[in-house]
Amino acid sequence: MITFETVNLEIEGPRATVHLNRPDKKNAMNPQMHQDMNKVLDAIEEDGGVRAVVVTGSGDSFSAGMDLEECFLKPFDDPQVFYRTNLVALKWFQRLKAFDAVTIAKVNGFAFGGGFLVTGLCDLAVADETALFGLSEINFGIFPAGGATWAATHNLARKQALYYILTGDTMTGAEAERHGLVNKAVPADRLDEEVDKLVKKIVRKNPVTLALAKQVYERTTFLDLPAAIDYDQAKLWELSRLSGNEWINVALKQFEKRSFQPGLSTYARAEATS
């Protein structure tokens, strides 16, 4: 366990678990937490072996969002302090979105504003079915910013995104699954089990392939088909070079021997790394 002032980090082989740790404040994100999260991401990158990053909250909540007093009220009268305070937050949000390892939000309790955003930034998400998601910014006179509107736009259908942006209403974890914000919603006593199961699937994959698959998805979202094909073919050549053609020399050789079925399981990477 690596302990920061507001965040704890566990690295266990290919898995890292990030615990937002202001439980008395429902893990509201204050300036210190934003600084700590940048340090956490540094530490995971420096480790070099992490393939899955689980982000969760200590206590009974994921995150109630930005600490409104520390991030907005206190620094507002000094434009430079206000700008610098919130720039740190915007930096780690963008880093999390572009992280090479697969990111998984493990959500319980409140996930408002910034908590909703982090859920939407992560590649995958599992929630307690009674967790509560919301974009409450409209209730204190602004619209969701700092990426929160982006998270709604890119995870929800248009009318659902606008509904939660414009009303400030909440959705449960079960509703979040139906709307596509999370992959799965489960009873609270199964949350650990479901996340562990997902992590086990991810960490068995080739880490180079995981990173490039994420890049191809993100880029091709904005390309027409011919440009998308050009991009993914270039990335396929990059993958082959970076992994020593593992997909041919290991995976498809195993398939040739009928030692695994790609539609049902993953090839044995031990042969590639031994």
Tab-separated table of C-alpha atoms in Angstrom:
chain	number	residue	atom	x	y	z
A	1	MET	CA	0.000	0.000	0.000
A	2	ILE	CA	1.271	3.442	-0.977
A	3	THR	CA	-0.460	6.086	1.108
A	4	PHE	CA	-0.990	9.678	0.027
A	5	GLU	CA	-2.895	12.311	1.978
A	6	THR	CA	-6.236	11.681	0.249
A	7	VAL	CA	-5.651	8.569	-1.901
A	8	ASN	CA	-4.312	5.077	-1.225
A	9	LEU	CA	-2.712	2.921	-3.916
A	10	GLU	CA	-2.231	-0.846	-3.961
A	11	ILE	CA	-0.185	-2.513	-6.699
A	12	GLU	CA	-0.441	-6.292	-6.812
A	13	GLY	CA	1.315	-7.648	-9.900
A	14	PRO	CA	-0.657	-6.560	-12.970
A	15	ARG	CA	-3.443	-4.939	-10.909
A	16	ALA	CA	-3.475	-1.528	-9.275
A	17	THR	CA	-6.308	-0.401	-7.008
A	18	VAL	CA	-6.787	3.296	-6.337
A	19	HIS	CA	-8.844	4.180	-3.246
A	20	LEU	CA	-10.159	7.752	-3.110
A	21	ASN	CA	-9.804	8.339	0.606
A	22	ARG	CA	-11.813	11.190	2.095
A	23	PRO	CA	-14.645	9.045	3.448
A	24	ASP	CA	-15.811	11.724	5.880
A	25	LYS	CA	-16.455	13.964	2.837
A	26	LYS	CA	-17.944	11.201	0.658
A	27	ASN	CA	-14.594	11.295	-1.196
A	28	ALA	CA	-15.266	14.765	-2.568
A	29	MET	CA	-12.295	15.823	-4.702
A	30	ASN	CA	-10.369	18.686	-3.131
A	31	PRO	CA	-7.161	20.256	-4.520
A	32	GLN	CA	-5.018	17.840	-2.484
A	33	MET	CA	-6.802	14.845	-4.001
A	34	HIS	CA	-6.177	16.201	-7.487
A	35	GLN	CA	-2.465	16.513	-6.692
A	36	ASP	CA	-2.427	13.036	-5.152
A	37	MET	CA	-4.134	11.479	-8.175
A	38	ASN	CA	-1.442	12.815	-10.490
A	39	LYS	CA	1.168	11.224	-8.192
A	40	VAL	CA	-0.788	7.955	-8.165
A	41	LEU	CA	-0.842	7.818	-11.959
A	42	ASP	CA	2.901	8.569	-11.976
A	43	ALA	CA	3.505	5.646	-9.597
A	44	ILE	CA	1.461	3.228	-11.695
A	45	GLU	CA	3.276	4.251	-14.869
A	46	GLU	CA	6.649	3.925	-13.149
A	47	ASP	CA	5.780	0.388	-12.020
A	48	GLY	CA	5.571	-0.661	-15.668
A	49	GLY	CA	3.716	-3.928	-15.104
A	50	VAL	CA	0.152	-2.805	-14.399
A	51	ARG	CA	-2.505	-3.841	-16.933
A	52	ALA	CA	-5.684	-3.051	-14.996
A	53	VAL	CA	-6.363	-0.062	-12.750
A	54	VAL	CA	-9.408	-0.208	-10.469
A	55	VAL	CA	-10.624	3.154	-9.157
A	56	THR	CA	-12.924	3.027	-6.140
A	57	GLY	CA	-13.891	4.979	-3.044
A	58	SER	CA	-13.205	4.332	0.624
A	59	GLY	CA	-16.199	4.141	2.934
A	60	ASP	CA	-19.750	4.361	1.659
A	61	SER	CA	-19.247	6.403	-1.522
A	62	PHE	CA	-17.315	6.480	-4.785
A	63	SER	CA	-17.112	10.273	-4.929
A	64	ALA	CA	-19.585	13.071	-4.269
A	65	GLY	CA	-17.785	15.146	-6.905
A	66	MET	CA	-15.691	18.265	-6.594
A	67	ASP	CA	-15.275	19.791	-3.143
A	68	LEU	CA	-17.314	22.928	-3.864
A	69	GLU	CA	-15.800	24.985	-1.062
A	70	GLU	CA	-12.127	24.110	-1.575
A	71	CYS	CA	-12.135	24.012	-5.376
A	72	PHE	CA	-14.505	26.898	-6.149
A	73	LEU	CA	-15.549	29.129	-3.248
A	74	LYS	CA	-12.199	29.664	-1.517
A	75	PRO	CA	-9.982	30.329	-4.576
A	76	PHE	CA	-12.551	32.190	-6.696
A	77	ASP	CA	-11.469	35.739	-5.776
A	78	ASP	CA	-7.940	35.101	-7.090
A	79	PRO	CA	-8.212	34.172	-10.792
A	80	GLN	CA	-4.703	32.705	-10.971
A	81	VAL	CA	-5.184	30.532	-7.878
A	82	PHE	CA	-8.594	29.437	-9.152
A	83	TYR	CA	-7.106	28.528	-12.545
A	84	ARG	CA	-4.145	26.615	-11.090
A	85	THR	CA	-6.317	24.809	-8.540
A	86	ASN	CA	-8.618	23.382	-11.168
A	87	LEU	CA	-5.965	22.818	-13.851
A	88	VAL	CA	-4.512	20.057	-11.669
A	89	ALA	CA	-7.880	18.284	-11.723
A	90	LEU	CA	-8.274	18.650	-15.473
A	91	LYS	CA	-4.793	17.197	-15.966
A	92	TRP	CA	-5.415	13.893	-14.178
A	93	PHE	CA	-8.866	13.498	-15.718
A	94	GLN	CA	-7.254	13.641	-19.164
A	95	ARG	CA	-4.446	11.324	-18.099
A	96	LEU	CA	-6.926	8.753	-16.785
A	97	LYS	CA	-8.835	8.833	-20.077
A	98	ALA	CA	-5.656	8.204	-22.100
A	99	PHE	CA	-4.019	5.717	-19.706
A	100	ASP	CA	-2.382	2.682	-21.357
A	101	ALA	CA	-3.682	0.219	-18.755
A	102	VAL	CA	-7.366	-0.675	-18.749
A	103	THR	CA	-9.216	1.461	-16.196
A	104	ILE	CA	-12.203	0.107	-14.259
A	105	ALA	CA	-14.517	2.161	-12.046
A	106	LYS	CA	-15.825	0.227	-9.042
A	107	VAL	CA	-18.750	2.348	-7.883
A	108	ASN	CA	-20.709	2.294	-4.653
A	109	GLY	CA	-22.718	4.998	-2.918
A	110	PHE	CA	-22.618	8.499	-4.391
A	111	ALA	CA	-21.086	9.239	-7.803
A	112	PHE	CA	-21.998	12.862	-8.453
A	113	GLY	CA	-20.352	15.409	-10.738
A	114	GLY	CA	-16.679	14.475	-10.726
A	115	GLY	CA	-17.601	10.964	-9.567
A	116	PHE	CA	-19.923	10.615	-12.563
A	117	LEU	CA	-17.096	11.988	-14.721
A	118	VAL	CA	-14.484	9.500	-13.482
A	119	THR	CA	-16.942	6.654	-14.067
A	120	GLY	CA	-17.426	7.897	-17.616
A	121	LEU	CA	-13.694	8.345	-18.207
A	122	CYS	CA	-12.847	4.793	-17.157
A	123	ASP	CA	-12.851	2.154	-19.884
A	124	LEU	CA	-15.129	-0.169	-17.921
A	125	ALA	CA	-17.342	0.191	-14.866
A	126	VAL	CA	-19.127	-2.039	-12.354
A	127	ALA	CA	-21.539	-0.535	-9.844
A	128	ASP	CA	-23.547	-1.442	-6.819
A	129	GLU	CA	-27.094	-1.543	-8.176
A	130	THR	CA	-28.158	0.935	-5.484
A	131	ALA	CA	-25.311	3.400	-6.175
A	132	LEU	CA	-26.520	6.904	-7.000
A	133	PHE	CA	-25.213	8.788	-10.053
A	134	GLY	CA	-25.984	12.396	-10.877
A	135	LEU	CA	-24.937	15.659	-12.485
A	136	SER	CA	-26.126	18.150	-9.888
A	137	GLU	CA	-24.412	21.226	-11.364
A	138	ILE	CA	-27.674	22.618	-12.734
A	139	ASN	CA	-28.948	22.714	-9.138
A	140	PHE	CA	-26.374	25.357	-8.177
A	141	GLY	CA	-26.612	27.350	-11.362
A	142	ILE	CA	-23.971	26.036	-13.761
A	143	PHE	CA	-23.735	23.238	-16.316
A	144	PRO	CA	-21.484	20.160	-15.934
A	145	ALA	CA	-17.968	21.220	-16.931
A	146	GLY	CA	-14.390	19.980	-16.718
A	147	GLY	CA	-15.325	16.989	-18.853
A	148	ALA	CA	-18.550	16.020	-17.077
A	149	THR	CA	-20.751	16.942	-20.041
A	150	TRP	CA	-18.330	14.990	-22.248
A	151	ALA	CA	-18.778	11.959	-19.977
A	152	ALA	CA	-22.553	12.162	-20.275
A	153	THR	CA	-22.423	12.742	-24.034
A	154	HIS	CA	-20.098	9.801	-24.669
A	155	ASN	CA	-21.723	7.303	-22.315
A	156	LEU	CA	-25.439	8.024	-22.642
A	157	ALA	CA	-27.902	8.416	-25.505
A	158	ARG	CA	-28.629	12.061	-26.395
A	159	LYS	CA	-31.974	12.434	-24.652
A	160	GLN	CA	-30.770	10.598	-21.544
A	161	ALA	CA	-27.629	12.762	-21.373
A	162	LEU	CA	-29.657	15.947	-21.728
A	163	TYR	CA	-32.217	14.753	-19.196
A	164	TYR	CA	-29.630	14.302	-16.433
A	165	ILE	CA	-27.713	17.457	-17.428
A	166	LEU	CA	-30.830	19.642	-17.470
A	167	THR	CA	-32.757	18.250	-14.485
A	168	GLY	CA	-30.058	17.282	-12.001
A	169	ASP	CA	-32.026	14.093	-11.321
A	170	THR	CA	-30.207	10.962	-10.164
A	171	MET	CA	-30.010	7.437	-11.534
A	172	THR	CA	-29.311	4.231	-9.626
A	173	GLY	CA	-26.585	1.771	-10.518
A	174	ALA	CA	-29.230	-0.467	-12.088
A	175	GLU	CA	-30.453	2.444	-14.243
A	176	ALA	CA	-26.853	3.345	-15.103
A	177	GLU	CA	-26.404	-0.166	-16.509
A	178	ARG	CA	-29.513	0.230	-18.676
A	179	HIS	CA	-28.306	3.614	-19.921
A	180	GLY	CA	-24.780	2.358	-20.687
A	181	LEU	CA	-22.834	4.352	-18.095
A	182	VAL	CA	-21.672	1.117	-16.427
A	183	ASN	CA	-21.161	-2.359	-17.828
A	184	LYS	CA	-22.827	-4.148	-14.965
A	185	ALA	CA	-24.754	-3.373	-11.785
A	186	VAL	CA	-24.805	-5.985	-9.031
A	187	PRO	CA	-25.884	-6.261	-5.381
A	188	ALA	CA	-23.411	-4.643	-2.992
A	189	ASP	CA	-22.215	-7.978	-1.632
A	190	ARG	CA	-21.167	-9.060	-5.145
A	191	LEU	CA	-19.324	-5.889	-6.163
A	192	ASP	CA	-15.856	-7.102	-5.165
A	193	GLU	CA	-16.424	-10.471	-6.825
A	194	GLU	CA	-17.567	-8.963	-10.135
A	195	VAL	CA	-14.670	-6.517	-10.318
A	196	ASP	CA	-12.156	-9.257	-9.456
A	197	LYS	CA	-13.616	-11.446	-12.191
A	198	LEU	CA	-13.280	-8.632	-14.723
A	199	VAL	CA	-9.707	-7.829	-13.692
A	200	LYS	CA	-8.723	-11.500	-14.103
A	201	LYS	CA	-9.989	-11.452	-17.677
A	202	ILE	CA	-8.119	-8.262	-18.517
A	203	VAL	CA	-4.734	-9.129	-17.018
A	204	ARG	CA	-4.497	-12.330	-19.078
A	205	LYS	CA	-4.373	-10.313	-22.297
A	206	ASN	CA	-1.312	-8.942	-24.059
A	207	PRO	CA	-0.673	-5.488	-22.498
A	208	VAL	CA	0.509	-4.010	-25.804
A	209	THR	CA	-2.690	-5.179	-27.464
A	210	LEU	CA	-4.803	-3.695	-24.662
A	211	ALA	CA	-3.176	-0.277	-25.023
A	212	LEU	CA	-3.394	-0.200	-28.821
A	213	ALA	CA	-6.962	-1.523	-28.842
A	214	LYS	CA	-7.942	1.452	-26.689
A	215	GLN	CA	-6.147	3.850	-29.034
A	216	VAL	CA	-7.830	2.382	-32.108
A	217	TYR	CA	-11.253	2.626	-30.469
A	218	GLU	CA	-10.768	6.253	-29.451
A	219	ARG	CA	-9.460	7.402	-32.819
A	220	THR	CA	-11.866	5.484	-35.028
A	221	THR	CA	-14.838	6.894	-33.135
A	222	PHE	CA	-14.230	10.102	-35.110
A	223	LEU	CA	-13.192	8.650	-38.512
A	224	ASP	CA	-15.081	7.504	-41.561
A	225	LEU	CA	-14.585	3.877	-42.586
A	226	PRO	CA	-11.697	4.301	-45.102
A	227	ALA	CA	-9.727	6.466	-42.672
A	228	ALA	CA	-10.519	4.078	-39.804
A	229	ILE	CA	-9.202	1.129	-41.805
A	230	ASP	CA	-6.007	3.013	-42.688
A	231	TYR	CA	-5.506	3.827	-39.004
A	232	ASP	CA	-6.197	0.350	-37.656
A	233	GLN	CA	-3.925	-1.260	-40.264
A	234	ALA	CA	-1.073	1.031	-39.210
A	235	LYS	CA	-1.731	0.159	-35.568
A	236	LEU	CA	-1.781	-3.548	-36.426
A	237	TRP	CA	1.710	-3.235	-37.897
A	238	GLU	CA	2.774	-1.317	-34.775
A	239	LEU	CA	1.335	-4.061	-32.585
A	240	SER	CA	3.182	-6.759	-34.520
A	241	ARG	CA	6.467	-4.916	-34.192
A	242	LEU	CA	6.100	-4.115	-30.483
A	243	SER	CA	4.966	-7.625	-29.510
A	244	GLY	CA	7.309	-9.669	-31.709
A	245	ASN	CA	4.365	-10.870	-33.813
A	246	GLU	CA	3.004	-12.672	-30.758
A	247	TRP	CA	-0.435	-13.005	-32.306
A	248	ILE	CA	1.061	-15.047	-35.166
A	249	ASN	CA	3.998	-16.777	-33.474
A	250	VAL	CA	2.215	-17.758	-30.268
A	251	ALA	CA	-1.555	-17.300	-30.421
A	252	LEU	CA	-2.270	-18.613	-33.913
A	253	LYS	CA	0.311	-21.388	-33.530
A	254	GLN	CA	-1.645	-22.551	-30.474
A	255	PHE	CA	-4.847	-22.316	-32.495
A	256	GLU	CA	-3.249	-24.366	-35.246
A	257	LYS	CA	-2.636	-27.100	-32.663
A	258	ARG	CA	-6.239	-26.667	-31.445
A	259	SER	CA	-5.014	-25.938	-27.921
A	260	PHE	CA	-7.491	-23.074	-27.509
A	261	GLN	CA	-10.563	-21.581	-29.190
A	262	PRO	CA	-10.369	-17.808	-29.720
A	263	GLY	CA	-14.133	-17.431	-29.483
A	264	LEU	CA	-14.172	-19.003	-26.025
A	265	SER	CA	-10.828	-18.359	-24.333
A	266	THR	CA	-7.487	-16.532	-24.402
A	267	TYR	CA	-4.237	-18.065	-25.621
A	268	ALA	CA	-1.543	-18.974	-23.073
A	269	ARG	CA	0.806	-15.993	-22.902
A	270	ALA	CA	3.336	-17.942	-20.796
A	271	GLU	CA	4.839	-19.265	-24.016
A	272	ALA	CA	5.470	-15.708	-25.188
A	273	THR	CA	6.985	-14.444	-21.933
A	274	SER	CA	8.980	-17.500	-20.819
